[in-house]
Tab-separated table of C-alpha atoms and ligand atoms in Angstrom:
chain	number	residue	atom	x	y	z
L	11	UNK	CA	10.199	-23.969	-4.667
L	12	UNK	CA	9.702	-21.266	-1.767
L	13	UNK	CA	11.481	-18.021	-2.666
L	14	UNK	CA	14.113	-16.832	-0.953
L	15	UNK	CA	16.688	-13.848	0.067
L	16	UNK	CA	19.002	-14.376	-3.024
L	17	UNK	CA	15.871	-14.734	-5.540
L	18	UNK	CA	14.601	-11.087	-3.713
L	19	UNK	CA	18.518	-10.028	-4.669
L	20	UNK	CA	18.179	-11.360	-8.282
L	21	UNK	CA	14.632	-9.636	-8.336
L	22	UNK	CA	15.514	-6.176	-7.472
L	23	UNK	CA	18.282	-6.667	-10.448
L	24	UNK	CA	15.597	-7.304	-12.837
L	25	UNK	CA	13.495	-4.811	-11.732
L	26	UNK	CA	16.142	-2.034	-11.407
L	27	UNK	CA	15.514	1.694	-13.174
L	28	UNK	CA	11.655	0.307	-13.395
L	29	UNK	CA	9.585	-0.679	-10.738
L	30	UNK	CA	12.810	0.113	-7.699
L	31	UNK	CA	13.104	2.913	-5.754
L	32	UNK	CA	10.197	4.423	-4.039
L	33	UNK	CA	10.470	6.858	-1.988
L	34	UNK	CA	9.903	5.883	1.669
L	35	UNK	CA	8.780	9.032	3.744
L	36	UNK	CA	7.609	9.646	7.598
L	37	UNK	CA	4.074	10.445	8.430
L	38	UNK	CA	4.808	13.210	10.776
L	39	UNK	CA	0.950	12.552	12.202
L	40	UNK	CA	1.234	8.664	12.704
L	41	UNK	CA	4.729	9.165	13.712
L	42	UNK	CA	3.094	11.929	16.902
L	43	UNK	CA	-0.298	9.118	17.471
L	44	UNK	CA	2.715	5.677	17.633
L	45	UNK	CA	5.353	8.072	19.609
L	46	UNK	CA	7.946	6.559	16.944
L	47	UNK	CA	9.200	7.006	13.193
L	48	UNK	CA	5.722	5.979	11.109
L	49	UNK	CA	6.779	5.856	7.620
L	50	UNK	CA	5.251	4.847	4.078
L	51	UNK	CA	6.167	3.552	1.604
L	52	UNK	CA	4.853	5.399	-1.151
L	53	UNK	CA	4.071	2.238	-4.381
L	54	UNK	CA	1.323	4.520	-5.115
L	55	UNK	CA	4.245	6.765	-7.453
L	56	UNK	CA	4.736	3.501	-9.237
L	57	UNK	CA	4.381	3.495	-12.875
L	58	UNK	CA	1.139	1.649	-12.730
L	59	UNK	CA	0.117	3.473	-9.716
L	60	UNK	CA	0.867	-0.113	-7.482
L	61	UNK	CA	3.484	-2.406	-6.091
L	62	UNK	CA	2.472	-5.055	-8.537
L	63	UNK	CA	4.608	-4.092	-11.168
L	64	UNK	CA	7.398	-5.455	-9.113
L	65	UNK	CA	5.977	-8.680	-9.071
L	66	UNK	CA	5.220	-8.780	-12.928
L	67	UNK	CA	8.421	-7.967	-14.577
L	68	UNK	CA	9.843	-10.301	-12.597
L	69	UNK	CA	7.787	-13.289	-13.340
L	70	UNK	CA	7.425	-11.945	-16.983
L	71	UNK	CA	11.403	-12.047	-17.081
L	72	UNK	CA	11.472	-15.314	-16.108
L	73	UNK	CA	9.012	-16.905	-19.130
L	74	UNK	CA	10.782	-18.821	-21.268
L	75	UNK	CA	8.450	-19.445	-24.101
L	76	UNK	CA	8.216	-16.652	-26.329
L	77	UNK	CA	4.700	-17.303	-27.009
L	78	UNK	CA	3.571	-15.015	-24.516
L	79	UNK	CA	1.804	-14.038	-21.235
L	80	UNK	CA	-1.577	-13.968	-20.222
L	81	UNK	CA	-3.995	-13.659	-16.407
L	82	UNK	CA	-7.399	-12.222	-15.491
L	83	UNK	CA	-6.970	-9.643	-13.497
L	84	UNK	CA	-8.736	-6.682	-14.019
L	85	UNK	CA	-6.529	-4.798	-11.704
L	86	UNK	CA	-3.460	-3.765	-10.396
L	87	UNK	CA	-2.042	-7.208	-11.353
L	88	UNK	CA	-3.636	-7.174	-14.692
L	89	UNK	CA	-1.914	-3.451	-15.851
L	90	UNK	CA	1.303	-4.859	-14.000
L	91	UNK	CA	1.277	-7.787	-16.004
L	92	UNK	CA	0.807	-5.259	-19.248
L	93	UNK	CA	2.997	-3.149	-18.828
L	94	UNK	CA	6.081	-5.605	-17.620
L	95	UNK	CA	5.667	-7.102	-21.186
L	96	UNK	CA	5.102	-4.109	-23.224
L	97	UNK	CA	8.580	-3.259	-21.145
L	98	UNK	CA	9.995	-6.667	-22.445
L	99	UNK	CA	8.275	-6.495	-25.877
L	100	UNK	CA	6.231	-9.741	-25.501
L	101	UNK	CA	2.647	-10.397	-26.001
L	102	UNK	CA	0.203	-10.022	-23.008
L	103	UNK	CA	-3.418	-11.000	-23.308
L	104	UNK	CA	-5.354	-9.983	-20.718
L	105	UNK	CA	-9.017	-12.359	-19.693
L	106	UNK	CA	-11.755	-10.709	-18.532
L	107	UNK	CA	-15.569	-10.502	-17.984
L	108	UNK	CA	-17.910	-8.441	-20.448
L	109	UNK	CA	-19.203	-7.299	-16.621
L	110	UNK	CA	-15.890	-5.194	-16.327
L	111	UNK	CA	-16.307	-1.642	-16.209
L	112	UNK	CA	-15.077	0.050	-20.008
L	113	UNK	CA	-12.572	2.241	-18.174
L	114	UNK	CA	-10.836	-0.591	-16.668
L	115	UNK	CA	-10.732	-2.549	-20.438
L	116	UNK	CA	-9.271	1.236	-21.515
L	117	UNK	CA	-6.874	1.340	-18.746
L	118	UNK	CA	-5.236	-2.257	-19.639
L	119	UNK	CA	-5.011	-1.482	-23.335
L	120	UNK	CA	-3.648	1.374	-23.010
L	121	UNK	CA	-0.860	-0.069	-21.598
L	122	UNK	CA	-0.525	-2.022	-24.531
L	123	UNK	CA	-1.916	-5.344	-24.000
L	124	UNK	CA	-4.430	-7.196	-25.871
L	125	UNK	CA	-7.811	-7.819	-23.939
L	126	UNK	CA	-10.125	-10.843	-24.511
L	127	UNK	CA	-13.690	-10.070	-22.895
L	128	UNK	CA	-15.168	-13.371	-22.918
L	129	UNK	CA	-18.617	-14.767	-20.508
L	130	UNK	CA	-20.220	-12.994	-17.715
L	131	UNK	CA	-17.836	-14.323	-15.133
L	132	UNK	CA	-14.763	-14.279	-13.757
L	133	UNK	CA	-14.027	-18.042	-13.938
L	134	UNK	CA	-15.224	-17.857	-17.660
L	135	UNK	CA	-12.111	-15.519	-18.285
L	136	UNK	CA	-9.860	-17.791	-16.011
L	137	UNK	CA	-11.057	-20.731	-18.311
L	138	UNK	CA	-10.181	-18.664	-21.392
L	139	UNK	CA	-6.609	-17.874	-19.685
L	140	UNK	CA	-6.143	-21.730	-19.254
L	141	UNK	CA	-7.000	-22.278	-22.935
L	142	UNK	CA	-5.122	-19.876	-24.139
L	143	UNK	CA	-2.248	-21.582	-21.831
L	144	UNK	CA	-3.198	-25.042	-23.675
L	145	UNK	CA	-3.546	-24.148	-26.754
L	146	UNK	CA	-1.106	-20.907	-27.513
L	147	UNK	CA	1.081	-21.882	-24.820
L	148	UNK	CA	1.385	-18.402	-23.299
L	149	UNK	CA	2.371	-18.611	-19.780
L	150	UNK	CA	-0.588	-18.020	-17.346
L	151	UNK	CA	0.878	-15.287	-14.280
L	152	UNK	CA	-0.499	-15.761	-10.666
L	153	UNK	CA	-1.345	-12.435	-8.906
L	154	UNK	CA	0.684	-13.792	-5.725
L	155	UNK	CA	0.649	-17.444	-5.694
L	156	UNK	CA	4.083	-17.554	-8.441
L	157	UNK	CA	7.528	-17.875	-6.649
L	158	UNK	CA	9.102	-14.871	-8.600
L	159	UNK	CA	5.660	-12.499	-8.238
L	160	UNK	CA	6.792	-13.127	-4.602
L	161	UNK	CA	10.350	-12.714	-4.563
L	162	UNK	CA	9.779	-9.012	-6.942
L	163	UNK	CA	7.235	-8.081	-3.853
L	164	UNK	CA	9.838	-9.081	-1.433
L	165	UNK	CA	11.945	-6.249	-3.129
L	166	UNK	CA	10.135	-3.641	-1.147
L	167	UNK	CA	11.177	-5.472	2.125
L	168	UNK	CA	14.370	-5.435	0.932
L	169	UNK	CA	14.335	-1.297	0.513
L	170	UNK	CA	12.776	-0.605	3.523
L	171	UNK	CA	15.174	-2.863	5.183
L	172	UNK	CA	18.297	-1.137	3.411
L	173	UNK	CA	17.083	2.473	4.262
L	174	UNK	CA	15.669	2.035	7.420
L	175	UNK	CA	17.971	-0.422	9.425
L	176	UNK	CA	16.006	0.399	12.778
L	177	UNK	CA	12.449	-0.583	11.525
L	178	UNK	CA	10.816	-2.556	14.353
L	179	UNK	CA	7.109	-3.211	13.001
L	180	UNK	CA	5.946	-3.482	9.146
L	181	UNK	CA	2.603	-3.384	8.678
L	182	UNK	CA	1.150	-4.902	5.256
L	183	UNK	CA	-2.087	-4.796	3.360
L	184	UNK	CA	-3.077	-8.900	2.832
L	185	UNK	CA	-4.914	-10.165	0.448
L	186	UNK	CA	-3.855	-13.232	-1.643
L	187	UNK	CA	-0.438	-12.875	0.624
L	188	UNK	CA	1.864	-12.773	-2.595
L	189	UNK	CA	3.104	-9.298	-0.581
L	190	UNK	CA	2.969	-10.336	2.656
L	191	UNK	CA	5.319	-13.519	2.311
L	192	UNK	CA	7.640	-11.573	-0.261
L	193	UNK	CA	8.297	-8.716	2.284
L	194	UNK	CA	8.071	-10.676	5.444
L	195	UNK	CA	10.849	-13.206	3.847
L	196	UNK	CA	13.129	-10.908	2.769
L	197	UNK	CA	12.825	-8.667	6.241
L	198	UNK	CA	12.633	-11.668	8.503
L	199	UNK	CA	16.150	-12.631	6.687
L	200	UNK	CA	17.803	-9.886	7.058
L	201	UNK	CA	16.417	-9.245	10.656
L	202	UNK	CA	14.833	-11.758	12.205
L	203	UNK	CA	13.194	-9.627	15.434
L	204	UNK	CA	10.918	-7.753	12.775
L	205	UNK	CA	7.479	-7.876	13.582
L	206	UNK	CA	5.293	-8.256	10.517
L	207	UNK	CA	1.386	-8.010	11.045
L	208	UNK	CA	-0.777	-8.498	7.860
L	209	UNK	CA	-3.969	-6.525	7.871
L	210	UNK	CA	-6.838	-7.239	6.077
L	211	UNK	CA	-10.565	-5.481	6.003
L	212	UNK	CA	-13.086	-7.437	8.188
L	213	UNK	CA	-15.653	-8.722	5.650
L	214	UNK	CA	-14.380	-11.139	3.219
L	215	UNK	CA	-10.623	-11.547	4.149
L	216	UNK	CA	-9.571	-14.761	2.535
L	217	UNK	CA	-6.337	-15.264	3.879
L	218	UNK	CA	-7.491	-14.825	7.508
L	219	UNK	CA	-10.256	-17.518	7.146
L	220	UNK	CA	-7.752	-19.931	5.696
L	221	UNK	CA	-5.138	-19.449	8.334
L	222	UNK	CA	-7.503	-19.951	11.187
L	223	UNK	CA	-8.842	-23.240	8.911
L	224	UNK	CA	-5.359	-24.600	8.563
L	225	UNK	CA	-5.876	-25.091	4.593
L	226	UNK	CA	-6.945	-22.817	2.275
L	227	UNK	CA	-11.271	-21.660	2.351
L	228	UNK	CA	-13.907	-19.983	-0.444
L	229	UNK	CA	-15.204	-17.083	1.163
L	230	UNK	CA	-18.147	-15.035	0.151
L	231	UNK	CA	-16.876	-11.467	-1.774
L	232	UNK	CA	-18.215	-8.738	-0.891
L	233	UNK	CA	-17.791	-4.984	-1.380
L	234	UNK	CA	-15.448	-2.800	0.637
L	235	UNK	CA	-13.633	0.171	0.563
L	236	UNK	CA	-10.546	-1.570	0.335
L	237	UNK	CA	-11.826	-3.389	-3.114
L	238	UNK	CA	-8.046	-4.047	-4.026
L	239	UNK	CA	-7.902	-6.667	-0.951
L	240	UNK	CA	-10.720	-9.041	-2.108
L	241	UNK	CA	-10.543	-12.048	-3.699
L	242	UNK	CA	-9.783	-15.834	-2.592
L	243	UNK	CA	-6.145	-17.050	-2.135
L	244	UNK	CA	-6.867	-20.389	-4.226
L	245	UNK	CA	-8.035	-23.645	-3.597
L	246	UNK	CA	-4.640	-24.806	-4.612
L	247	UNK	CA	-2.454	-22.073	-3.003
L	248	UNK	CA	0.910	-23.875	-3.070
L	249	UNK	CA	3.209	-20.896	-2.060
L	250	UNK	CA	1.444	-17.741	-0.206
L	251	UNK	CA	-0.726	-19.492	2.187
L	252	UNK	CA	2.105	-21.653	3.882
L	253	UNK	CA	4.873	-18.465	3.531
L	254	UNK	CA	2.248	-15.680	5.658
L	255	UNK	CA	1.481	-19.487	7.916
L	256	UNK	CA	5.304	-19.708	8.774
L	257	UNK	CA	6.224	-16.034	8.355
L	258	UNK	CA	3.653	-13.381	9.726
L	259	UNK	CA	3.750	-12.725	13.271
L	260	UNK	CA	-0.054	-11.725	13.361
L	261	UNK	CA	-3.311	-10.899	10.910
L	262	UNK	CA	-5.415	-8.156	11.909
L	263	UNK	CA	-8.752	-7.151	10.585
L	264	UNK	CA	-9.757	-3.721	10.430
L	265	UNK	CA	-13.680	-1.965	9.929
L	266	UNK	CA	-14.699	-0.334	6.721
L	267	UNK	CA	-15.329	2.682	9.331
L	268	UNK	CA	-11.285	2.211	10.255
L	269	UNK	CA	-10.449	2.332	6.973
L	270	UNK	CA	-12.751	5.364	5.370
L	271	UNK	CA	-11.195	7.250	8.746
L	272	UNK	CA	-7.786	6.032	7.865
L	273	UNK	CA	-8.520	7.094	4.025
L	274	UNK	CA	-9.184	10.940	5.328
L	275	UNK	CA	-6.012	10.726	7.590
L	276	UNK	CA	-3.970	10.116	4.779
L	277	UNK	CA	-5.113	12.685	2.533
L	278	UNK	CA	-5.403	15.623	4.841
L	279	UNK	CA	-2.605	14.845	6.867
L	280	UNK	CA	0.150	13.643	4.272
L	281	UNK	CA	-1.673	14.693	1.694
L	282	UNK	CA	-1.739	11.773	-0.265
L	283	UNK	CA	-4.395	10.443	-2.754
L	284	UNK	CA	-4.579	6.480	-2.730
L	285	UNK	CA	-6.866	3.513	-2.029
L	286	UNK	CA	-8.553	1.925	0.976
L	287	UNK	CA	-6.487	-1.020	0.207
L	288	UNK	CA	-2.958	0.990	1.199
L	289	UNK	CA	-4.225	2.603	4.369
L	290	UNK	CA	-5.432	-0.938	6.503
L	291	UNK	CA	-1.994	-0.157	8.206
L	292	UNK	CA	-2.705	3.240	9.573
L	293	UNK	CA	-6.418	2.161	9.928
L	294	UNK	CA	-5.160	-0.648	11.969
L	295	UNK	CA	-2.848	1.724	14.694
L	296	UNK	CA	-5.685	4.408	14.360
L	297	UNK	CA	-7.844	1.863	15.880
L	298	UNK	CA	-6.014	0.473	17.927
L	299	UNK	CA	-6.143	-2.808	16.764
L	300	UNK	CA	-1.887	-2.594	16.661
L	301	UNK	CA	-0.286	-1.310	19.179
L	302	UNK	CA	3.488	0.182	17.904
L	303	UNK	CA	6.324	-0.730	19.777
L	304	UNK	CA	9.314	1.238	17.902
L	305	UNK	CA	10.278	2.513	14.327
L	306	UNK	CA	7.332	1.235	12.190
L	307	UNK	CA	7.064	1.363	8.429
L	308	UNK	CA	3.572	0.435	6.261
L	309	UNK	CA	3.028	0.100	2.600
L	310	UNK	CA	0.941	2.633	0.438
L	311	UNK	CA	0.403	0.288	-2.336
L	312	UNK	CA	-1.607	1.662	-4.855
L	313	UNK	CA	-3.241	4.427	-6.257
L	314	UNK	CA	-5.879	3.227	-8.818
L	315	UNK	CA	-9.097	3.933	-7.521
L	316	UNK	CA	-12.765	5.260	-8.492
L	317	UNK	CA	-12.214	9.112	-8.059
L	318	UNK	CA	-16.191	9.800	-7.716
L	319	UNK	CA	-16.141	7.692	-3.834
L	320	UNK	CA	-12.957	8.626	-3.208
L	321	UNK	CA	-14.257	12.336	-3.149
L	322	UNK	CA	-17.177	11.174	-0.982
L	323	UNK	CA	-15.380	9.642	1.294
L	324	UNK	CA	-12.830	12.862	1.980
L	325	UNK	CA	-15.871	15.193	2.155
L	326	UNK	CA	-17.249	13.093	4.603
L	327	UNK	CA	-20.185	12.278	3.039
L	328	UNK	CA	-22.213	8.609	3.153
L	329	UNK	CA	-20.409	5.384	0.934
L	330	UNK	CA	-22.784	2.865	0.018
L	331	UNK	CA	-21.205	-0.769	-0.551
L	332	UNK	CA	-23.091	-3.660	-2.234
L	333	UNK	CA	-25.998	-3.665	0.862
L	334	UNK	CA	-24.437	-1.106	3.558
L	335	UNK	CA	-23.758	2.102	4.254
L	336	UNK	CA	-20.364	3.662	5.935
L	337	UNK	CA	-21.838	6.885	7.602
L	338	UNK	CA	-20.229	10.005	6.394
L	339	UNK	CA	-18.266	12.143	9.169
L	340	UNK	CA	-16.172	15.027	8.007
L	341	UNK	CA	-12.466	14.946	8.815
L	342	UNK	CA	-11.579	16.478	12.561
L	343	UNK	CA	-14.812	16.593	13.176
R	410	PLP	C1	-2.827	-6.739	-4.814
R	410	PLP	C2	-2.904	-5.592	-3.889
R	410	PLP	C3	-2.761	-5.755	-2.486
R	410	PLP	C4	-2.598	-7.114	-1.820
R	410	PLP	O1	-1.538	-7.890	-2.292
R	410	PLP	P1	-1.551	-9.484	-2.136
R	410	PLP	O2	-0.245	-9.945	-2.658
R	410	PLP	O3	-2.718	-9.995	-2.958
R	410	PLP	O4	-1.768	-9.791	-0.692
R	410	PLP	C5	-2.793	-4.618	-1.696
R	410	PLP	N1	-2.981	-3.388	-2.227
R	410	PLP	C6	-3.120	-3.193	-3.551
R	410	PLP	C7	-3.325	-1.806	-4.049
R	410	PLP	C8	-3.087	-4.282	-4.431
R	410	PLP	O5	-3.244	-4.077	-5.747
């Protein structure tokens, strides 16, 4: 049932000429602060604007009822998941709350999928996914916990690995872990001295909490900068929770101050636009919270994120989440 290197190999097949290829670029600033090569991998130029789309054609090549393809996500998974089978000409209906935001409904159909706004909750769409898995038989697509959503992540291990031989230390964004154990599989096959550190904000990081638990733990949401890393892993997590157990050298947690800094790095310094989910890796060595021991390589994963805080946040002005308040500070200041 685990993935492994050969299903990462069949993977990057499928997902050749799509979702393949990103460029992977030094950070001439982190590579100065770590005294080695620092370099990103840029899933932010993906056509969805994340990773995820790796994932998603992959599993969505693998369905073999014709009937379909549904999940609940209302982000980056949800638009991979639309546009892998608007790719494959196959239905996609997407679940989700009447609580979601109208842009995010626009941004899914525009890619071509069918939404179903149903209840003012999250599991109310995951119930309508299940029925629509009873009763329509589509075939319901895990964000991370799906053997080939973790084997088409794995594919960026694999292209890191292929470029950049030497790499010493990857450090990955964590969330549900479906990235994590795809990349740390494929790199910790091909090279088994890789280090591979997972990083995850300090409030709310699911994974974390299960893996000092032993067994997979609810924990409270709450709202963060790096909004693309929350979530729980699932109660019953068959697949990503043991694979980041057995495969991830360490999980670090990083500040929502580490990561607004980290956020403003980025931009002025590489001059890249993308969300506090992609930069827990250079919050993490910023911090130091990681300490970088050769050639290190991290993960910009995604781009999609609310432009209005995004433009507070590289002004330096004040972020309010759910009850607190990041302080504003302007860059080099
Ligand atoms: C989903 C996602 C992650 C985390 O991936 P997991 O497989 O859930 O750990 C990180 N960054 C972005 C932008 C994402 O969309």
């Amino acid at each position: 049932m685990r993935p492994v290197l050969a299903d990462v190999h069949a993977a990057a097949k499928v997902i050749a000429g799509v979702a393949d290829a990103t460029p992977l670029v030094p950070s001439p600033h982190m590579s100065a602060v770590c005294g080695h090569d620092f370099l990103l991998k840029l899933e932010n130029m993906q056509p969805i604007g994340a990773f995820k789309l790796r994932g998603a054609l992959n599993a969505v090549a693998g369905v073999r009822e014709a009937a379909g393809v549904t999940c609940c996500s209302t982000g980056n998974h949800g638009r991979g998941v639309a546009y892998a089978a608007r790719e494959r000409g196959i239905r996609a209906v997407i679940c989700m709350s009447e609580l979601v935001p109208q842009a995010k409904v626009d941004g899914i159909r525009a890619l071509g999928a069918e939404v179903c706004i149903i209840g003012r909750s999250q599991d109310d769409a995951q119930a309508e996914a299940e029925r629509l898995v009873r009763e329509e038989g589509l075939t319901e697509i895990s964000p991370f916990d799906d053997p080939l959503v973790i084997a088409g992540q794995g594919t960026i291990g694999l292209e890191i690995m292929a470029a950049r031989p030497d790499t010493e230390v990857l450090l990955v964004p964590l969330s549900g872990g479906g990235l994590a154990a795809g990349v740390a599989m494929a790199a910790k096959a091909i090279k088994p001295s890789i280090r591979v550190v997972g990083i995850s904000m300090d409030r709310g990081a699911a994974m974390h909490e299960s893996l000092r638990a032993g067994r997979p733990v609810e924990v409270e949401e709450v709202a963060s900068l790096a909004d693309s890393l929350g979530g729980g892993i699932g109660m019953q997590n068959r697949l990503s929770f043991p694979m980041c157990r057995d495969l991830l050298d360490e999980v670090v947690l990083v500040t929502e101050d580490d990561i607004y800094h980290a956020m403003q790095v980025l931009y002025y310094e590489d001059r890249i636009v993308a969300e506090g989910a992609c930069v827990v890796g250079l919050a993490a060595v910023l911090s130091g919270k990681v300490s970088v021991t050769g050639p290190a390589a991290t993960i910009i994963t995604g781009r999609n994120l609310d432009m209005e805080m995004f433009t507070r946040v590289i002004t330096g002005q004040d972020v309010k989440l759910g009850d607190m308040v990041i302080e504003g500070k302007r860059y080099g200041t």
